[in-house]
């Protein structure tokens, strides 16, 4: 947590924010001389796709649309996207959608030239470069993937999500337009918003925390505490949607230089094996991991509690515990209820899940407390 520790923020350029920001996408691509865009998206946002294609056409850019993601992306689906992009002769890639869509777009742009295969680049700093321009346009407020150097795919063979981390995955341009998020259903608003909250909390209370990132993290927590329920209760509340999109962006800014920790590590097996949506998996585990971590840094967790709106009493531990109760109350108010068993996970699965979580060392190494396999087992039991 030293101010002198060097950190690198790759993701501070090329960000357009506000109503109409999406217009910057075709402008930026035309300036780069692009004429054929590969658009990764989903059928849920087909009206937004139609509008984007019209704007691209106005700038002389043709487009091939790939919208075959069933849920969170698998290696097989990624291969299909990459083959389609190559077949159509794309000279740029656009991701229009949530985190899954943007992660696929990022990896297609990075691996398009065939120099490396996906298996070669899973892990940290293994990507040699990226030849195709890349624009990301989020339609959810959660992953912050539009500004992160991270992409996650599910490896169906071992039922675990695998991450690629490289500065070459950071999009050239991110267009953040709150109007694009208003049609998000309540459940998606809740789960993605709680994911963004988890990014901010795990980056603030982290072995690699840094004062530059702390500012984004605390502001993100404050914005989510004040706006998530509003956005859930009234999807058309544009100021709340804008605040959530900003919070998601701040969470994304935390992920490159600091990243997350044990909540995300333990959430991976819930997604990989049981297909629990990423944000829900985090929301289920967050209070339990925080209670486990609390003793390692009560003062840090008390600062998070203050950002959540808890009035400080001078007793850090008590304030931090009140903060966890606030998070639980916010989740309930947004309709996120029930533990792992509500998603079909029984206690029989816990030993396998605890062993799988232990393999996510790139995140566990960042946690403020060492998490043993037995600790993971107990946290899963508490979250059942
Ligand atoms: Fe996340």
Short mmCIF file of C-alpha atoms and ligand atoms in Angstrom, two decimals, residues 142-143 192 194-196 198-199 202 255 260 264 268 278-279 282, ligand 1:
data_model
loop_
_atom_site.label_atom_id
_atom_site.label_comp_id
_atom_site.label_asym_id
_atom_site.label_seq_id
_atom_site.Cartn_x
_atom_site.Cartn_y
_atom_site.Cartn_z
CA UNK A 142 -20.37 -4.13 -14.05
CA UNK A 143 -17.24 -5.66 -15.47
CA UNK A 192 -23.47 -6.55 -12.76
CA UNK A 194 -22.67 -5.97 -7.42
CA UNK A 195 -19.77 -7.22 -9.55
CA UNK A 196 -18.54 -3.64 -9.93
CA UNK A 198 -16.79 -6.28 -5.61
CA UNK A 199 -14.07 -4.97 -7.95
CA UNK A 202 -11.34 -6.08 -3.49
CA UNK A 255 -8.49 -4.19 -12.15
CA UNK A 260 -9.37 -8.48 -7.27
CA UNK A 264 -13.34 -13.52 -7.35
CA UNK A 268 -14.80 -18.86 -10.38
CA UNK A 278 -20.47 -13.88 -12.35
CA UNK A 279 -22.01 -10.97 -10.42
CA UNK A 282 -19.55 -12.58 -6.22
FE1 LIG B 1 -15.82 -9.35 -11.61
#
